[in-house]
XYZ file of C-alpha atoms in Angstrom:
379
model
C 0.000 0.000 0.000
C 2.885 2.384 0.705
C 4.169 1.871 -2.779
C 0.752 2.768 -4.190
C 0.684 6.024 -2.232
C 4.173 7.020 -3.250
C 3.803 6.411 -6.966
C 0.921 8.805 -7.665
C 2.678 11.478 -5.625
C 5.854 11.015 -7.700
C 3.848 11.461 -10.863
C 2.069 14.452 -9.369
C 5.344 16.168 -8.529
C 6.803 15.445 -11.936
C 3.829 16.708 -13.910
C 2.074 18.880 -11.273
C -1.049 16.782 -11.581
C -2.568 13.438 -10.813
C -4.133 11.084 -13.265
C -6.096 12.561 -16.180
C -4.898 15.628 -17.883
C -1.905 15.608 -15.663
C 0.135 12.489 -15.975
C 2.678 13.347 -18.644
C 4.552 10.321 -17.483
C 8.173 11.417 -17.608
C 10.609 13.015 -15.210
C 11.810 16.188 -16.927
C 13.195 19.500 -15.779
C 10.923 22.526 -16.298
C 12.329 25.673 -17.970
C 12.841 28.587 -15.590
C 11.089 31.949 -15.880
C 13.175 34.450 -17.792
C 11.671 37.951 -17.777
C 9.283 40.040 -15.741
C 5.630 40.843 -16.368
C 2.790 41.842 -14.116
C 0.341 38.957 -13.581
C -3.385 39.587 -13.841
C -5.348 39.928 -10.597
C -6.808 36.834 -8.989
C -10.611 36.632 -9.287
C -12.442 36.442 -6.003
C -14.651 33.434 -5.424
C -18.259 34.510 -5.579
C -20.127 31.364 -4.715
C -19.509 28.220 -2.752
C -21.294 24.969 -3.373
C -21.751 22.715 -0.375
C -21.284 19.111 -1.456
C -23.612 16.467 -0.197
C -22.274 13.790 2.169
C -20.310 11.104 0.404
C -22.648 8.352 -0.597
C -22.057 4.703 0.118
C -20.606 2.936 -2.882
C -23.113 0.844 -4.774
C -21.142 -0.464 -7.722
C -20.176 -4.118 -7.634
C -16.486 -5.037 -7.700
C -15.017 -5.224 -11.169
C -15.000 -8.725 -12.674
C -11.779 -10.635 -13.120
C -10.333 -9.339 -16.389
C -10.045 -11.571 -19.402
C -6.603 -11.175 -21.017
C -6.623 -9.153 -24.204
C -3.814 -8.588 -26.704
C -1.068 -6.232 -25.545
C -0.467 -2.894 -27.250
C 1.668 -3.387 -30.338
C 2.452 -1.580 -33.542
C -0.048 -3.783 -35.390
C -2.437 -1.631 -37.377
C -5.999 -1.271 -36.133
C -8.994 -0.492 -38.356
C -8.821 2.969 -39.903
C -9.556 5.532 -37.174
C -12.189 8.233 -37.331
C -10.895 11.227 -39.319
C -10.018 14.379 -37.454
C -7.259 15.784 -35.295
C -5.731 14.779 -31.999
C -4.239 17.296 -29.567
C -1.594 16.058 -27.155
C 1.262 17.004 -24.807
C 4.879 16.803 -25.964
C 7.828 18.133 -23.972
C 5.890 20.929 -22.205
C 4.122 22.101 -25.385
C 0.770 21.452 -27.083
C 0.877 19.553 -30.361
C -1.645 18.539 -33.032
C -1.615 15.586 -35.416
C -4.021 13.891 -37.762
C -5.924 10.901 -36.419
C -3.543 8.483 -38.161
C -0.489 10.081 -36.500
C 0.618 12.079 -39.535
C 1.186 15.843 -39.817
C 2.371 16.226 -36.211
C 3.246 19.840 -35.409
C 3.426 22.170 -32.386
C 0.421 24.379 -31.698
C 1.504 26.265 -28.556
C 5.110 26.777 -27.513
C 4.764 30.168 -25.771
C 3.573 28.400 -22.600
C 5.262 25.819 -20.444
C 2.390 23.340 -20.641
C 1.964 21.090 -17.631
C -1.279 19.197 -18.276
C -4.085 18.848 -20.747
C -5.296 19.491 -23.342
C -9.116 19.530 -23.358
C -11.199 20.471 -26.414
C -14.124 22.874 -26.206
C -17.393 21.237 -27.324
C -17.283 22.996 -30.700
C -13.625 22.085 -31.265
C -12.484 25.679 -31.738
C -10.445 26.001 -28.533
C -8.231 23.990 -26.216
C -7.913 24.372 -22.456
C -4.714 23.336 -20.746
C -2.690 24.184 -17.668
C 0.696 25.799 -17.734
C 2.598 28.975 -17.068
C 4.104 31.852 -18.987
C 7.918 31.670 -18.889
C 8.039 35.433 -19.498
C 6.101 36.203 -16.309
C 7.618 36.318 -12.817
C 6.952 33.362 -10.518
C 7.206 34.908 -7.026
C 5.970 31.758 -5.246
C 7.459 29.239 -7.615
C 5.780 27.843 -10.688
C 1.984 28.161 -10.402
C 0.221 26.701 -13.440
C -3.056 28.328 -14.494
C -5.833 27.227 -16.799
C -5.221 28.720 -20.229
C -7.412 28.722 -23.343
C -5.909 28.743 -26.830
C -7.811 29.541 -30.015
C -6.802 26.750 -32.386
C -7.153 28.888 -35.527
C -5.140 31.952 -34.536
C -3.148 30.734 -31.509
C -4.502 33.486 -29.236
C -3.900 32.683 -25.548
C -6.022 33.636 -22.531
C -5.229 33.037 -18.857
C -8.541 32.008 -17.273
C -7.668 31.488 -13.614
C -4.825 33.952 -12.878
C -4.006 32.234 -9.604
C -1.595 33.977 -7.250
C -0.974 30.988 -4.973
C -0.498 28.903 -3.081
C -2.621 26.465 -5.141
C -2.198 25.706 -8.831
C -4.812 24.720 -11.405
C -4.955 21.256 -12.965
C -6.994 19.080 -15.336
C -9.477 21.430 -17.034
C -12.682 20.107 -18.629
C -15.431 22.037 -20.463
C -19.141 22.230 -19.719
C -21.470 20.957 -22.433
C -22.432 24.489 -23.512
C -18.823 25.673 -23.594
C -19.360 28.510 -21.112
C -17.582 27.122 -18.026
C -14.562 25.018 -17.144
C -14.154 22.677 -14.190
C -10.647 22.210 -12.837
C -8.813 20.804 -9.846
C -6.378 22.653 -7.621
C -3.328 21.472 -5.765
C -5.183 22.031 -2.498
C -7.360 19.078 -3.631
C -10.650 20.808 -4.399
C -12.679 21.193 -7.578
C -13.783 24.558 -8.964
C -15.726 25.825 -11.950
C -15.126 29.150 -13.650
C -16.536 31.112 -16.571
C -14.386 30.900 -19.710
C -13.883 34.652 -19.454
C -12.191 34.145 -16.074
C -15.105 35.369 -13.945
C -17.469 33.811 -11.413
C -15.232 31.128 -9.859
C -17.255 28.630 -7.804
C -15.772 26.162 -5.352
C -17.585 22.863 -5.914
C -15.956 20.686 -3.227
C -14.606 21.718 0.159
C -14.476 18.628 2.369
C -11.364 16.752 3.489
C -11.471 14.272 0.608
C -8.786 14.863 -2.013
C -10.511 15.504 -5.350
C -8.821 15.576 -8.751
C -9.125 14.838 -12.482
C -12.638 16.208 -13.188
C -14.381 15.384 -16.477
C -17.687 17.037 -17.393
C -20.277 14.743 -19.029
C -21.314 15.484 -22.631
C -24.840 16.452 -21.545
C -23.556 18.657 -18.712
C -25.476 16.843 -15.970
C -22.567 15.169 -14.158
C -18.883 15.611 -13.377
C -16.795 12.461 -13.080
C -13.728 12.829 -10.877
C -11.287 10.956 -8.671
C -11.427 10.994 -4.881
C -8.910 9.969 -2.222
C -10.392 9.720 1.291
C -8.549 11.305 4.199
C -8.795 9.355 7.460
C -7.461 10.721 10.765
C -5.672 13.486 8.819
C -3.857 10.873 6.731
C -4.357 10.182 3.026
C -5.920 6.739 2.828
C -4.026 5.672 -0.284
C -7.256 4.544 -1.965
C -8.400 6.376 -5.080
C -11.565 5.694 -7.057
C -13.782 7.211 -9.730
C -16.913 9.036 -8.581
C -19.619 11.149 -10.236
C -21.546 14.114 -8.877
C -23.777 16.913 -10.082
C -22.012 20.151 -11.105
C -22.947 21.753 -7.781
C -21.190 18.977 -5.833
C -24.335 17.137 -4.743
C -25.430 13.528 -5.268
C -21.914 12.122 -5.153
C -21.697 8.420 -6.084
C -18.770 6.010 -6.202
C -18.341 3.990 -9.405
C -15.152 1.944 -8.939
C -14.026 -0.171 -6.004
C -10.394 -1.023 -6.762
C -8.879 1.789 -4.689
C -6.439 2.380 -7.555
C -8.554 3.931 -10.308
C -8.613 7.426 -11.815
C -8.559 9.405 -15.093
C -12.249 9.210 -16.096
C -13.127 10.032 -19.709
C -16.687 10.123 -21.093
C -17.667 8.655 -24.433
C -19.175 11.235 -26.792
C -22.701 9.873 -26.273
C -22.262 9.796 -22.483
C -23.043 6.074 -22.202
C -19.612 4.874 -21.045
C -16.578 6.022 -19.083
C -13.004 4.978 -19.746
C -10.613 5.068 -16.794
C -7.211 3.887 -15.599
C -6.533 1.264 -12.944
C -3.042 0.911 -11.481
C -1.768 -2.547 -10.581
C 0.899 -2.888 -7.887
C 1.690 -6.579 -7.324
C 4.102 -7.747 -4.671
C 6.960 -7.722 -7.155
C 7.482 -4.043 -7.990
C 8.993 -4.750 -11.392
C 5.504 -5.809 -12.532
C 3.833 -2.505 -11.613
C 1.668 -1.295 -14.485
C -1.645 0.352 -15.357
C -4.449 -0.578 -17.728
C -7.296 1.169 -19.521
C -10.708 -0.015 -18.344
C -14.240 0.730 -19.547
C -17.562 0.801 -17.678
C -21.130 1.968 -18.024
C -21.836 5.327 -16.425
C -23.538 3.681 -13.451
C -20.352 1.707 -12.697
C -21.585 -1.573 -14.152
C -19.946 -3.777 -16.800
C -16.360 -2.952 -15.859
C -13.865 -4.599 -18.179
C -10.143 -4.360 -18.898
C -9.387 -3.052 -22.385
C -5.580 -3.138 -22.576
C -4.451 -5.630 -19.896
C -0.718 -5.347 -20.592
C 1.478 -6.082 -17.519
C 4.546 -4.640 -19.268
C 3.162 -1.129 -19.878
C 1.691 1.893 -18.122
C -1.424 2.648 -20.213
C -3.007 5.969 -19.176
C -4.972 9.092 -20.176
C -7.781 7.489 -22.232
C -9.951 9.510 -24.581
C -12.652 8.558 -27.085
C -13.069 9.149 -30.796
C -16.190 11.161 -31.680
C -17.947 8.034 -32.981
C -17.095 6.018 -29.851
C -15.376 3.267 -31.835
C -11.778 4.027 -30.831
C -9.892 4.751 -27.619
C -6.682 6.777 -27.736
C -4.264 6.772 -24.797
C -0.614 7.127 -23.886
C 1.474 4.090 -23.022
C 4.931 3.981 -21.408
C 7.366 1.337 -20.288
C 8.220 0.385 -16.692
C 9.410 2.922 -14.121
C 13.168 2.902 -13.726
C 15.746 5.020 -11.924
C 18.339 6.622 -14.169
C 21.222 9.003 -13.566
C 20.678 12.501 -14.943
C 23.832 14.650 -15.289
C 22.005 17.720 -13.945
C 19.391 16.279 -11.587
C 21.092 13.179 -10.221
C 18.902 10.110 -9.789
C 15.597 10.538 -11.633
C 12.684 8.127 -11.882
C 11.090 7.892 -15.292
C 9.551 5.512 -17.794
C 11.730 3.431 -20.091
C 10.743 3.718 -22.865
C 8.908 7.065 -22.583
C 5.226 7.313 -23.431
C 3.820 7.223 -26.958
C 0.238 7.600 -28.121
C -1.773 4.576 -29.241
C -5.233 4.015 -30.705
C -7.252 0.824 -30.400
C -10.861 -0.244 -30.880
C -13.095 0.322 -27.879
C -14.230 -3.271 -28.370
C -11.398 -5.408 -26.962
C -12.167 -8.166 -29.468
C -12.149 -5.899 -32.530
C -8.391 -5.615 -33.064
C -5.016 -4.613 -31.697
C -3.530 -1.196 -31.053
C -1.917 1.152 -33.529
C 1.049 3.264 -32.442
C 0.538 6.889 -33.518
C 3.760 8.498 -32.240
C 7.368 7.373 -31.930
C 10.633 8.905 -30.795
C 12.702 9.628 -27.704
C 10.414 12.343 -26.351
C 7.331 11.719 -24.214
C 3.948 12.062 -25.938
C 0.949 12.018 -23.601
C -2.585 13.180 -22.745
C -4.200 12.773 -26.199
C -7.620 14.301 -26.891
C -9.663 13.796 -30.080
C -11.175 16.914 -31.649
C -14.985 16.823 -31.337
C -17.075 15.966 -34.371
C -18.724 19.397 -34.160
C -15.538 20.928 -35.568
C -15.313 18.726 -38.662
């Protein structure tokens, strides 16, 4: 159990996030701020939502997984056309759905987590910081919005500390964004940077929010705190946007990174596996119905860390990043560093585990992570 607690915290420190929209998967040094600029004022919170008491979990334990083929470079059926946004070396990149035409979209920010498409596919939300601005309390990532057509950037949260913003996700109407903070609460805010609302405020550690396509629910991850100690158990929950009617969907104690299918009928998520022999630590992509039923293992590869799932607009394909085992290496500047060997690449595979194997979309020595498929509304 101690190893399970330590690993997510290592990933959180490396990428300044946990689970979805935050696990970039590699230990890398972050560029330092270089010039001075006056940051925008911090918006004052104008409303506070009181979450309902945590409900007793009702979902049945996940069934024993049936082994499925491991991720390979074997081609899958032709993916849905469109574009995929993803994280590469602290920048936002775009590529076609088959992995071609990869190019940087945003390099003016040091991008920490994301990206997340707006419902109409015209904008991306991500978290990061401006290297030209001063960082008086250290690096404090904010939620930023980028216009995909002209590259215009907008800082939505303008946080002054001590908490940073993580894991943004859009409301169904595109007017608000839900995000997590490093003080373990969830907030929503208008896309213009006004009307911030604190959604959760209890002792439970909340992270990785994902707004449902119809806007009625927010899936998220929760880590209970018992006797002022983090329990080490993390599961996927859903709640209404005001924080009420909270329900637990998974029971493994090691699950996070929820991602809704475009029709809102299913949720993909990640479950970490920490057997007694640490060399076999890994994570798999799982699927379930939105009430927590019919949980099944999609990737089931004990040699890989499969993470950050996202759906194609037609629901036929899951994209995700996949990295090799965690290893300690010697960095000439940082000393001993823990990272994945090999680093993460982006894969696509049918959402039906029996429909085919995975297709590798990116290759190279750099880490590629957090893929998100552009919504069909933009095509």
